[in-house]
Amino acid sequence: MFKKYLQLARLPNAFTSPTNVVAGYLTVTPISELNYVNLGILMASSMLFYVSGVVFNDYFDIEIDRKERPSRPLPSGAISKKTTIQIAIVLMASAITLAFFVSWSSFVIALFLASMIIGYDYRLKNNKIFSPITMGGTRFLNVIMGASPALLSFQTNLSGLGFVASSVFAYVVVITLFSKKELSGIKSKRHTIVLFSIIYAIIAAITIVTFLGLFKTWSLVILVPYTIIMSVIFKQALVGDASSIQRVIKNMVISIIILDSVFVSGVAGLSYGLSTLLFLLPSILLSKKFYVT
């Protein structure tokens, strides 16, 4: 039964969320002023937000899942609807409460993030235009929540923060657009090429701003393997069938950690970037036992 709850939580994906917070936090906070307690609380809040979001999603999608994914915990009846909504509410309330203990700005961002998550799960995920924008927006706010303790400071690196949050936003938009083809596959290679052109544009932009001095050159050390991984996933996506697209989504979601590591390396140094990559271990290991999409 415990495994059913872990399946409901999409546990492998949960480890991709706190690295957004780390990227946002370190972009605006000098190493000499790091507050590991606040950072840890925001990372925990971020994970709780993510898990609450996927639980809310399954609650609202139960009728669809009864047709398309009947073996999953909620549509199969292993976990009741009442229990599911209770879990989702408790997790989200806990996430907001943790943010409140960090700062008022963190609390306000958390409220916006909670609203966006519920809005996406309840209604917006079915809208072709607002679905990817909203999903990308949740990750954008996740990065901003990481930076929230320093948002009111006059010394905040707003240009760097905006670049990091916008890059994560664009990347997650691409993942969301792929997820819409999870069951049917993608027949048009042109569609895949267009989506991956966005990813390569992100890579090019990171390279350019690094040479312009926005990031330390350490970012390129992680960016090179990230680019190779994206190229491998691109080749996989060109196959186009449903199983290939599901693997693409899985690998792209996990690769959020690598993208965050690029930014962390660029603002705080390679040691912090490599430490961020450690989140790959639980994410990859758990993805072998639990579904990601």
C-alpha positions as protocol buffer text, in pm:
chain_id: "A"
residue {
  index: 1
  type: MET
  ca { x: 0 y: 0 z: 0 }
}
residue {
  index: 2
  type: PHE
  ca { x: 289 y: 234 z: 80 }
}
residue {
  index: 3
  type: LYS
  ca { x: 416 y: 185 z: -275 }
}
residue {
  index: 4
  type: LYS
  ca { x: 77 y: 301 z: -406 }
}
residue {
  index: 5
  type: TYR
  ca { x: 117 y: 630 z: -221 }
}
residue {
  index: 6
  type: LEU
  ca { x: 468 y: 672 z: -362 }
}
residue {
  index: 7
  type: GLN
  ca { x: 329 y: 609 z: -711 }
}
residue {
  index: 8
  type: LEU
  ca { x: 62 y: 872 z: -653 }
}
residue {
  index: 9
  type: ALA
  ca { x: 333 y: 1122 z: -554 }
}
residue {
  index: 10
  type: ARG
  ca { x: 543 y: 1074 z: -872 }
}
residue {
  index: 11
  type: LEU
  ca { x: 840 y: 1054 z: -636 }
}
residue {
  index: 12
  type: PRO
  ca { x: 1117 y: 1055 z: -902 }
}
residue {
  index: 13
  type: ASN
  ca { x: 995 y: 1392 z: -1032 }
}
residue {
  index: 14
  type: ALA
  ca { x: 983 y: 1549 z: -686 }
}
residue {
  index: 15
  type: PHE
  ca { x: 1363 y: 1575 z: -679 }
}
residue {
  index: 16
  type: THR
  ca { x: 1360 y: 1802 z: -985 }
}
residue {
  index: 17
  type: SER
  ca { x: 1176 y: 2074 z: -795 }
}
residue {
  index: 18
  type: PRO
  ca { x: 1416 y: 2176 z: -514 }
}
residue {
  index: 19
  type: THR
  ca { x: 1699 y: 2229 z: -762 }
}
residue {
  index: 20
  type: ASN
  ca { x: 1492 y: 2512 z: -914 }
}
residue {
  index: 21
  type: VAL
  ca { x: 1493 y: 2668 z: -569 }
}
residue {
  index: 22
  type: VAL
  ca { x: 1870 y: 2623 z: -535 }
}
residue {
  index: 23
  type: ALA
  ca { x: 1926 y: 2791 z: -872 }
}
residue {
  index: 24
  type: GLY
  ca { x: 1705 y: 3085 z: -778 }
}
residue {
  index: 25
  type: TYR
  ca { x: 1852 y: 3121 z: -430 }
}
residue {
  index: 26
  type: LEU
  ca { x: 2216 y: 3114 z: -535 }
}
residue {
  index: 27
  type: THR
  ca { x: 2155 y: 3352 z: -826 }
}
residue {
  index: 28
  type: VAL
  ca { x: 2069 y: 3635 z: -587 }
}
residue {
  index: 29
  type: THR
  ca { x: 2252 y: 3533 z: -266 }
}
residue {
  index: 30
  type: PRO
  ca { x: 2631 y: 3570 z: -227 }
}
residue {
  index: 31
  type: ILE
  ca { x: 2809 y: 3260 z: -98 }
}
residue {
  index: 32
  type: SER
  ca { x: 2918 y: 3454 z: 211 }
}
residue {
  index: 33
  type: GLU
  ca { x: 2554 y: 3520 z: 302 }
}
residue {
  index: 34
  type: LEU
  ca { x: 2410 y: 3172 z: 251 }
}
residue {
  index: 35
  type: ASN
  ca { x: 2146 y: 3071 z: 503 }
}
residue {
  index: 36
  type: TYR
  ca { x: 2128 y: 2695 z: 475 }
}
residue {
  index: 37
  type: VAL
  ca { x: 1827 y: 2674 z: 705 }
}
residue {
  index: 38
  type: ASN
  ca { x: 1618 y: 2903 z: 485 }
}
residue {
  index: 39
  type: LEU
  ca { x: 1742 y: 2729 z: 171 }
}
residue {
  index: 40
  type: GLY
  ca { x: 1655 y: 2387 z: 314 }
}
residue {
  index: 41
  type: ILE
  ca { x: 1306 y: 2504 z: 417 }
}
residue {
  index: 42
  type: LEU
  ca { x: 1236 y: 2644 z: 71 }
}
residue {
  index: 43
  type: MET
  ca { x: 1360 y: 2323 z: -92 }
}
residue {
  index: 44
  type: ALA
  ca { x: 1128 y: 2120 z: 130 }
}
residue {
  index: 45
  type: SER
  ca { x: 841 y: 2356 z: 50 }
}
residue {
  index: 46
  type: SER
  ca { x: 912 y: 2316 z: -321 }
}
residue {
  index: 47
  type: MET
  ca { x: 900 y: 1937 z: -300 }
}
residue {
  index: 48
  type: LEU
  ca { x: 572 y: 1951 z: -109 }
}
residue {
  index: 49
  type: PHE
  ca { x: 428 y: 2184 z: -372 }
}
residue {
  index: 50
  type: TYR
  ca { x: 529 y: 1945 z: -648 }
}
residue {
  index: 51
  type: VAL
  ca { x: 382 y: 1638 z: -482 }
}
residue {
  index: 52
  type: SER
  ca { x: 61 y: 1820 z: -390 }
}
residue {
  index: 53
  type: GLY
  ca { x: 32 y: 1930 z: -753 }
}
residue {
  index: 54
  type: VAL
  ca { x: 52 y: 1580 z: -896 }
}
residue {
  index: 55
  type: VAL
  ca { x: -191 y: 1449 z: -633 }
}
residue {
  index: 56
  type: PHE
  ca { x: -439 y: 1726 z: -716 }
}
residue {
  index: 57
  type: ASN
  ca { x: -387 y: 1643 z: -1084 }
}
residue {
  index: 58
  type: ASP
  ca { x: -476 y: 1278 z: -1036 }
}
residue {
  index: 59
  type: TYR
  ca { x: -778 y: 1374 z: -826 }
}
residue {
  index: 60
  type: PHE
  ca { x: -921 y: 1598 z: -1097 }
}
residue {
  index: 61
  type: ASP
  ca { x: -826 y: 1352 z: -1377 }
}
residue {
  index: 62
  type: ILE
  ca { x: -974 y: 1039 z: -1222 }
}
residue {
  index: 63
  type: GLU
  ca { x: -1237 y: 987 z: -1493 }
}
residue {
  index: 64
  type: ILE
  ca { x: -981 y: 1023 z: -1771 }
}
residue {
  index: 65
  type: ASP
  ca { x: -737 y: 792 z: -1592 }
}
residue {
  index: 66
  type: ARG
  ca { x: -1008 y: 529 z: -1549 }
}
residue {
  index: 67
  type: LYS
  ca { x: -1004 y: 499 z: -1929 }
}
residue {
  index: 68
  type: GLU
  ca { x: -637 y: 566 z: -2010 }
}
residue {
  index: 69
  type: ARG
  ca { x: -447 y: 459 z: -1695 }
}
residue {
  index: 70
  type: PRO
  ca { x: -681 y: 227 z: -1502 }
}
residue {
  index: 71
  type: SER
  ca { x: -401 y: 53 z: -1311 }
}
residue {
  index: 72
  type: ARG
  ca { x: -289 y: 366 z: -1128 }
}
residue {
  index: 73
  type: PRO
  ca { x: -363 y: 399 z: -753 }
}
residue {
  index: 74
  type: LEU
  ca { x: -662 y: 635 z: -773 }
}
residue {
  index: 75
  type: PRO
  ca { x: -859 y: 500 z: -1074 }
}
residue {
  index: 76
  type: SER
  ca { x: -795 y: 141 z: -962 }
}
residue {
  index: 77
  type: GLY
  ca { x: -951 y: 217 z: -623 }
}
residue {
  index: 78
  type: ALA
  ca { x: -635 y: 138 z: -425 }
}
residue {
  index: 79
  type: ILE
  ca { x: -654 y: 492 z: -284 }
}
residue {
  index: 80
  type: SER
  ca { x: -989 y: 664 z: -236 }
}
residue {
  index: 81
  type: LYS
  ca { x: -1082 y: 1006 z: -374 }
}
residue {
  index: 82
  type: LYS
  ca { x: -1142 y: 1134 z: -21 }
}
residue {
  index: 83
  type: THR
  ca { x: -798 y: 1028 z: 95 }
}
residue {
  index: 84
  type: THR
  ca { x: -639 y: 1173 z: -219 }
}
residue {
  index: 85
  type: ILE
  ca { x: -788 y: 1520 z: -177 }
}
residue {
  index: 86
  type: GLN
  ca { x: -699 y: 1520 z: 193 }
}
residue {
  index: 87
  type: ILE
  ca { x: -337 y: 1437 z: 112 }
}
residue {
  index: 88
  type: ALA
  ca { x: -321 y: 1708 z: -154 }
}
residue {
  index: 89
  type: ILE
  ca { x: -461 y: 1976 z: 77 }
}
residue {
  index: 90
  type: VAL
  ca { x: -232 y: 1885 z: 367 }
}
residue {
  index: 91
  type: LEU
  ca { x: 76 y: 1882 z: 143 }
}
residue {
  index: 92
  type: MET
  ca { x: -3 y: 2220 z: -12 }
}
residue {
  index: 93
  type: ALA
  ca { x: -89 y: 2378 z: 322 }
}
residue {
  index: 94
  type: SER
  ca { x: 239 y: 2248 z: 462 }
}
residue {
  index: 95
  type: ALA
  ca { x: 431 y: 2391 z: 165 }
}
residue {
  index: 96
  type: ILE
  ca { x: 276 y: 2736 z: 217 }
}
residue {
  index: 97
  type: THR
  ca { x: 341 y: 2723 z: 592 }
}
residue {
  index: 98
  type: LEU
  ca { x: 709 y: 2641 z: 542 }
}
residue {
  index: 99
  type: ALA
  ca { x: 748 y: 2936 z: 305 }
}
residue {
  index: 100
  type: PHE
  ca { x: 585 y: 3163 z: 564 }
}
residue {
  index: 101
  type: PHE
  ca { x: 859 y: 3079 z: 816 }
}
residue {
  index: 102
  type: VAL
  ca { x: 1128 y: 3200 z: 574 }
}
residue {
  index: 103
  type: SER
  ca { x: 998 y: 3548 z: 483 }
}
residue {
  index: 104
  type: TRP
  ca { x: 687 y: 3742 z: 387 }
}
residue {
  index: 105
  type: SER
  ca { x: 803 y: 3756 z: 26 }
}
residue {
  index: 106
  type: SER
  ca { x: 844 y: 3377 z: 27 }
}
residue {
  index: 107
  type: PHE
  ca { x: 492 y: 3342 z: 166 }
}
residue {
  index: 108
  type: VAL
  ca { x: 343 y: 3568 z: -102 }
}
residue {
  index: 109
  type: ILE
  ca { x: 522 y: 3382 z: -382 }
}
residue {
  index: 110
  type: ALA
  ca { x: 405 y: 3053 z: -230 }
}
residue {
  index: 111
  type: LEU
  ca { x: 43 y: 3172 z: -242 }
}
residue {
  index: 112
  type: PHE
  ca { x: 79 y: 3263 z: -610 }
}
residue {
  index: 113
  type: LEU
  ca { x: 243 y: 2927 z: -678 }
}
residue {
  index: 114
  type: ALA
  ca { x: -35 y: 2739 z: -499 }
}
residue {
  index: 115
  type: SER
  ca { x: -299 y: 2925 z: -700 }
}
residue {
  index: 116
  type: MET
  ca { x: -125 y: 2848 z: -1027 }
}
residue {
  index: 117
  type: ILE
  ca { x: -88 y: 2478 z: -942 }
}
residue {
  index: 118
  type: ILE
  ca { x: -455 y: 2439 z: -852 }
}
residue {
  index: 119
  type: GLY
  ca { x: -561 y: 2643 z: -1154 }
}
residue {
  index: 120
  type: TYR
  ca { x: -358 y: 2420 z: -1383 }
}
residue {
  index: 121
  type: ASP
  ca { x: -481 y: 2094 z: -1232 }
}
residue {
  index: 122
  type: TYR
  ca { x: -846 y: 2195 z: -1213 }
}
residue {
  index: 123
  type: ARG
  ca { x: -899 y: 2367 z: -1546 }
}
residue {
  index: 124
  type: LEU
  ca { x: -605 y: 2510 z: -1738 }
}
residue {
  index: 125
  type: LYS
  ca { x: -430 y: 2184 z: -1830 }
}
residue {
  index: 126
  type: ASN
  ca { x: -702 y: 2120 z: -2088 }
}
residue {
  index: 127
  type: ASN
  ca { x: -640 y: 2450 z: -2266 }
}
residue {
  index: 128
  type: LYS
  ca { x: -394 y: 2423 z: -2557 }
}
residue {
  index: 129
  type: ILE
  ca { x: -254 y: 2771 z: -2500 }
}
residue {
  index: 130
  type: PHE
  ca { x: -265 y: 2815 z: -2123 }
}
residue {
  index: 131
  type: SER
  ca { x: -164 y: 2461 z: -2034 }
}
residue {
  index: 132
  type: PRO
  ca { x: 207 y: 2486 z: -2128 }
}
residue {
  index: 133
  type: ILE
  ca { x: 224 y: 2850 z: -2016 }
}
residue {
  index: 134
  type: THR
  ca { x: 82 y: 2768 z: -1674 }
}
residue {
  index: 135
  type: MET
  ca { x: 301 y: 2463 z: -1625 }
}
residue {
  index: 136
  type: GLY
  ca { x: 608 y: 2664 z: -1723 }
}
residue {
  index: 137
  type: GLY
  ca { x: 482 y: 2939 z: -1495 }
}
residue {
  index: 138
  type: THR
  ca { x: 481 y: 2710 z: -1192 }
}
residue {
  index: 139
  type: ARG
  ca { x: 848 y: 2635 z: -1249 }
}
residue {
  index: 140
  type: PHE
  ca { x: 917 y: 3004 z: -1308 }
}
residue {
  index: 141
  type: LEU
  ca { x: 760 y: 3085 z: -969 }
}
residue {
  index: 142
  type: ASN
  ca { x: 947 y: 2794 z: -813 }
}
residue {
  index: 143
  type: VAL
  ca { x: 1277 y: 2958 z: -913 }
}
residue {
  index: 144
  type: ILE
  ca { x: 1149 y: 3294 z: -789 }
}
residue {
  index: 145
  type: MET
  ca { x: 1048 y: 3136 z: -457 }
}
residue {
  index: 146
  type: GLY
  ca { x: 1409 y: 3025 z: -417 }
}
residue {
  index: 147
  type: ALA
  ca { x: 1519 y: 3386 z: -460 }
}
residue {
  index: 148
  type: SER
  ca { x: 1233 y: 3527 z: -252 }
}
residue {
  index: 149
  type: PRO
  ca { x: 1428 y: 3600 z: 72 }
}
residue {
  index: 150
  type: ALA
  ca { x: 1642 y: 3849 z: -122 }
}
residue {
  index: 151
  type: LEU
  ca { x: 1378 y: 3986 z: -360 }
}
residue {
  index: 152
  type: LEU
  ca { x: 1337 y: 4313 z: -168 }
}
residue {
  index: 153
  type: SER
  ca { x: 1710 y: 4380 z: -156 }
}
residue {
  index: 154
  type: PHE
  ca { x: 1847 y: 4660 z: -374 }
}
residue {
  index: 155
  type: GLN
  ca { x: 2145 y: 4437 z: -457 }
}
residue {
  index: 156
  type: THR
  ca { x: 1936 y: 4154 z: -601 }
}
residue {
  index: 157
  type: ASN
  ca { x: 2065 y: 4026 z: -935 }
}
residue {
  index: 158
  type: LEU
  ca { x: 1734 y: 4066 z: -1115 }
}
residue {
  index: 159
  type: SER
  ca { x: 1879 y: 4023 z: -1464 }
}
residue {
  index: 160
  type: GLY
  ca { x: 2042 y: 3691 z: -1374 }
}
residue {
  index: 161
  type: LEU
  ca { x: 1732 y: 3574 z: -1190 }
}
residue {
  index: 162
  type: GLY
  ca { x: 1508 y: 3668 z: -1480 }
}
residue {
  index: 163
  type: PHE
  ca { x: 1728 y: 3479 z: -1722 }
}
residue {
  index: 164
  type: VAL
  ca { x: 1738 y: 3165 z: -1507 }
}
residue {
  index: 165
  type: ALA
  ca { x: 1362 y: 3164 z: -1438 }
}
residue {
  index: 166
  type: SER
  ca { x: 1276 y: 3235 z: -1804 }
}
residue {
  index: 167
  type: SER
  ca { x: 1505 y: 2956 z: -1926 }
}
residue {
  index: 168
  type: VAL
  ca { x: 1345 y: 2705 z: -1690 }
}
residue {
  index: 169
  type: PHE
  ca { x: 1002 y: 2833 z: -1800 }
}
residue {
  index: 170
  type: ALA
  ca { x: 1080 y: 2776 z: -2170 }
}
residue {
  index: 171
  type: TYR
  ca { x: 1226 y: 2430 z: -2108 }
}
residue {
  index: 172
  type: VAL
  ca { x: 921 y: 2316 z: -1909 }
}
residue {
  index: 173
  type: VAL
  ca { x: 688 y: 2454 z: -2177 }
}
residue {
  index: 174
  type: VAL
  ca { x: 860 y: 2221 z: -2424 }
}
residue {
  index: 175
  type: ILE
  ca { x: 820 y: 1925 z: -2187 }
}
residue {
  index: 176
  type: THR
  ca { x: 450 y: 2007 z: -2144 }
}
residue {
  index: 177
  type: LEU
  ca { x: 395 y: 2020 z: -2519 }
}
residue {
  index: 178
  type: PHE
  ca { x: 558 y: 1679 z: -2553 }
}
residue {
  index: 179
  type: SER
  ca { x: 342 y: 1542 z: -2271 }
}
residue {
  index: 180
  type: LYS
  ca { x: 30 y: 1623 z: -2475 }
}
residue {
  index: 181
  type: LYS
  ca { x: 149 y: 1353 z: -2719 }
}
residue {
  index: 182
  type: GLU
  ca { x: 233 y: 1098 z: -2450 }
}
residue {
  index: 183
  type: LEU
  ca { x: -37 y: 851 z: -2557 }
}
residue {
  index: 184
  type: SER
  ca { x: -65 y: 921 z: -2929 }
}
residue {
  index: 185
  type: GLY
  ca { x: 299 y: 984 z: -3021 }
}
residue {
  index: 186
  type: ILE
  ca { x: 424 y: 1251 z: -3264 }
}
residue {
  index: 187
  type: LYS
  ca { x: 396 y: 1170 z: -3634 }
}
residue {
  index: 188
  type: SER
  ca { x: 544 y: 1496 z: -3761 }
}
residue {
  index: 189
  type: LYS
  ca { x: 922 y: 1526 z: -3727 }
}
residue {
  index: 190
  type: ARG
  ca { x: 885 y: 1896 z: -3800 }
}
residue {
  index: 191
  type: HIS
  ca { x: 691 y: 1932 z: -3474 }
}
residue {
  index: 192
  type: THR
  ca { x: 974 y: 1768 z: -3281 }
}
residue {
  index: 193
  type: ILE
  ca { x: 1238 y: 1980 z: -3455 }
}
residue {
  index: 194
  type: VAL
  ca { x: 1052 y: 2301 z: -3369 }
}
residue {
  index: 195
  type: LEU
  ca { x: 1026 y: 2204 z: -3002 }
}
residue {
  index: 196
  type: PHE
  ca { x: 1391 y: 2110 z: -2974 }
}
residue {
  index: 197
  type: SER
  ca { x: 1493 y: 2430 z: -3150 }
}
residue {
  index: 198
  type: ILE
  ca { x: 1366 y: 2605 z: -2835 }
}
residue {
  index: 199
  type: ILE
  ca { x: 1597 y: 2392 z: -2622 }
}
residue {
  index: 200
  type: TYR
  ca { x: 1895 y: 2461 z: -2843 }
}
residue {
  index: 201
  type: ALA
  ca { x: 1806 y: 2831 z: -2828 }
}
residue {
  index: 202
  type: ILE
  ca { x: 1824 y: 2809 z: -2449 }
}
residue {
  index: 203
  type: ILE
  ca { x: 2165 y: 2643 z: -2474 }
}
residue {
  index: 204
  type: ALA
  ca { x: 2287 y: 2911 z: -2716 }
}
residue {
  index: 205
  type: ALA
  ca { x: 2156 y: 3188 z: -2490 }
}
residue {
  index: 206
  type: ILE
  ca { x: 2335 y: 3043 z: -2186 }
}
residue {
  index: 207
  type: THR
  ca { x: 2658 y: 3026 z: -2385 }
}
residue {
  index: 208
  type: ILE
  ca { x: 2625 y: 3386 z: -2501 }
}
residue {
  index: 209
  type: VAL
  ca { x: 2543 y: 3536 z: -2160 }
}
residue {
  index: 210
  type: THR
  ca { x: 2828 y: 3336 z: -2006 }
}
residue {
  index: 211
  type: PHE
  ca { x: 3076 y: 3492 z: -2246 }
}
residue {
  index: 212
  type: LEU
  ca { x: 2916 y: 3830 z: -2175 }
}
residue {
  index: 213
  type: GLY
  ca { x: 2994 y: 3779 z: -1807 }
}
residue {
  index: 214
  type: LEU
  ca { x: 2650 y: 3713 z: -1661 }
}
residue {
  index: 215
  type: PHE
  ca { x: 2764 y: 3368 z: -1547 }
}
residue {
  index: 216
  type: LYS
  ca { x: 3099 y: 3219 z: -1452 }
}
residue {
  index: 217
  type: THR
  ca { x: 3255 y: 2999 z: -1719 }
}
residue {
  index: 218
  type: TRP
  ca { x: 3202 y: 2700 z: -1489 }
}
residue {
  index: 219
  type: SER
  ca { x: 2850 y: 2691 z: -1629 }
}
residue {
  index: 220
  type: LEU
  ca { x: 2991 y: 2564 z: -1959 }
}
residue {
  index: 221
  type: VAL
  ca { x: 3141 y: 2259 z: -1786 }
}
residue {
  index: 222
  type: ILE
  ca { x: 2789 y: 2132 z: -1713 }
}
residue {
  index: 223
  type: LEU
  ca { x: 2636 y: 2282 z: -2026 }
}
residue {
  index: 224
  type: VAL
  ca { x: 2845 y: 2058 z: -2255 }
}
residue {
  index: 225
  type: PRO
  ca { x: 2713 y: 1725 z: -2118 }
}
residue {
  index: 226
  type: TYR
  ca { x: 2366 y: 1878 z: -2095 }
}
residue {
  index: 227
  type: THR
  ca { x: 2381 y: 1959 z: -2466 }
}
residue {
  index: 228
  type: ILE
  ca { x: 2493 y: 1605 z: -2547 }
}
residue {
  index: 229
  type: ILE
  ca { x: 2208 y: 1460 z: -2341 }
}
residue {
  index: 230
  type: MET
  ca { x: 1956 y: 1685 z: -2514 }
}
residue {
  index: 231
  type: SER
  ca { x: 2090 y: 1568 z: -2852 }
}
residue {
  index: 232
  type: VAL
  ca { x: 2046 y: 1204 z: -2751 }
}
residue {
  index: 233
  type: ILE
  ca { x: 1689 y: 1278 z: -2635 }
}
residue {
  index: 234
  type: PHE
  ca { x: 1625 y: 1466 z: -2962 }
}
residue {
  index: 235
  type: LYS
  ca { x: 1724 y: 1158 z: -3161 }
}
residue {
  index: 236
  type: GLN
  ca { x: 1494 y: 952 z: -2942 }
}
residue {
  index: 237
  type: ALA
  ca { x: 1207 y: 1196 z: -2996 }
}
residue {
  index: 238
  type: LEU
  ca { x: 1238 y: 1171 z: -3374 }
}
residue {
  index: 239
  type: VAL
  ca { x: 1118 y: 809 z: -3354 }
}
residue {
  index: 240
  type: GLY
  ca { x: 784 y: 957 z: -3263 }
}
residue {
  index: 241
  type: ASP
  ca { x: 587 y: 659 z: -3129 }
}
residue {
  index: 242
  type: ALA
  ca { x: 411 y: 675 z: -2792 }
}
residue {
  index: 243
  type: SER
  ca { x: 669 y: 469 z: -2601 }
}
residue {
  index: 244
  type: SER
  ca { x: 953 y: 685 z: -2736 }
}
residue {
  index: 245
  type: ILE
  ca { x: 774 y: 1006 z: -2641 }
}
residue {
  index: 246
  type: GLN
  ca { x: 713 y: 872 z: -2290 }
}
residue {
  index: 247
  type: ARG
  ca { x: 1087 y: 804 z: -2253 }
}
residue {
  index: 248
  type: VAL
  ca { x: 1160 y: 1150 z: -2391 }
}
residue {
  index: 249
  type: ILE
  ca { x: 933 y: 1311 z: -2131 }
}
residue {
  index: 250
  type: LYS
  ca { x: 1088 y: 1104 z: -1852 }
}
residue {
  index: 251
  type: ASN
  ca { x: 1444 y: 1195 z: -1952 }
}
residue {
  index: 252
  type: MET
  ca { x: 1362 y: 1562 z: -2008 }
}
residue {
  index: 253
  type: VAL
  ca { x: 1195 y: 1594 z: -1668 }
}
residue {
  index: 254
  type: ILE
  ca { x: 1494 y: 1441 z: -1491 }
}
residue {
  index: 255
  type: SER
  ca { x: 1725 y: 1666 z: -1694 }
}
residue {
  index: 256
  type: ILE
  ca { x: 1572 y: 1971 z: -1524 }
}
residue {
  index: 257
  type: ILE
  ca { x: 1824 y: 1894 z: -1249 }
}
residue {
  index: 258
  type: ILE
  ca { x: 2111 y: 1920 z: -1497 }
}
residue {
  index: 259
  type: LEU
  ca { x: 1983 y: 2251 z: -1635 }
}
residue {
  index: 260
  type: ASP
  ca { x: 1960 y: 2387 z: -1280 }
}
residue {
  index: 261
  type: SER
  ca { x: 2314 y: 2265 z: -1218 }
}
residue {
  index: 262
  type: VAL
  ca { x: 2431 y: 2469 z: -1519 }
}
residue {
  index: 263
  type: PHE
  ca { x: 2291 y: 2784 z: -1358 }
}
residue {
  index: 264
  type: VAL
  ca { x: 2420 y: 2698 z: -1011 }
}
residue {
  index: 265
  type: SER
  ca { x: 2770 y: 2643 z: -1151 }
}
residue {
  index: 266
  type: GLY
  ca { x: 2746 y: 2974 z: -1331 }
}
residue {
  index: 267
  type: VAL
  ca { x: 2655 y: 3178 z: -1023 }
}
residue {
  index: 268
  type: ALA
  ca { x: 2815 y: 2990 z: -733 }
}
residue {
  index: 269
  type: GLY
  ca { x: 3091 y: 2775 z: -882 }
}
residue {
  index: 270
  type: LEU
  ca { x: 3144 y: 2419 z: -999 }
}
residue {
  index: 271
  type: SER
  ca { x: 3142 y: 2261 z: -652 }
}
residue {
  index: 272
  type: TYR
  ca { x: 2787 y: 2385 z: -592 }
}
residue {
  index: 273
  type: GLY
  ca { x: 2685 y: 2280 z: -942 }
}
residue {
  index: 274
  type: LEU
  ca { x: 2816 y: 1928 z: -891 }
}
residue {
  index: 275
  type: SER
  ca { x: 2640 y: 1911 z: -554 }
}
residue {
  index: 276
  type: THR
  ca { x: 2315 y: 2000 z: -730 }
}
residue {
  index: 277
  type: LEU
  ca { x: 2369 y: 1708 z: -968 }
}
residue {
  index: 278
  type: LEU
  ca { x: 2346 y: 1471 z: -669 }
}
residue {
  index: 279
  type: PHE
  ca { x: 1968 y: 1507 z: -693 }
}
residue {
  index: 280
  type: LEU
  ca { x: 1995 y: 1298 z: -1010 }
}
residue {
  index: 281
  type: LEU
  ca { x: 2073 y: 986 z: -807 }
}
residue {
  index: 282
  type: PRO
  ca { x: 1738 y: 945 z: -626 }
}
residue {
  index: 283
  type: SER
  ca { x: 1549 y: 1071 z: -930 }
}
residue {
  index: 284
  type: ILE
  ca { x: 1706 y: 819 z: -1168 }
}
residue {
  index: 285
  type: LEU
  ca { x: 1696 y: 528 z: -925 }
}
residue {
  index: 286
  type: LEU
  ca { x: 1333 y: 586 z: -832 }
}
residue {
  index: 287
  type: SER
  ca { x: 1233 y: 632 z: -1197 }
}
residue {
  index: 288
  type: LYS
  ca { x: 1324 y: 267 z: -1255 }
}
residue {
  index: 289
  type: LYS
  ca { x: 1051 y: 159 z: -1011 }
}
residue {
  index: 290
  type: PHE
  ca { x: 792 y: 437 z: -1034 }
}
residue {
  index: 291
  type: TYR
  ca { x: 632 y: 603 z: -1334 }
}
residue {
  index: 292
  type: VAL
  ca { x: 729 y: 961 z: -1416 }
}
residue {
  index: 293
  type: THR
  ca { x: 463 y: 1074 z: -1666 }
}
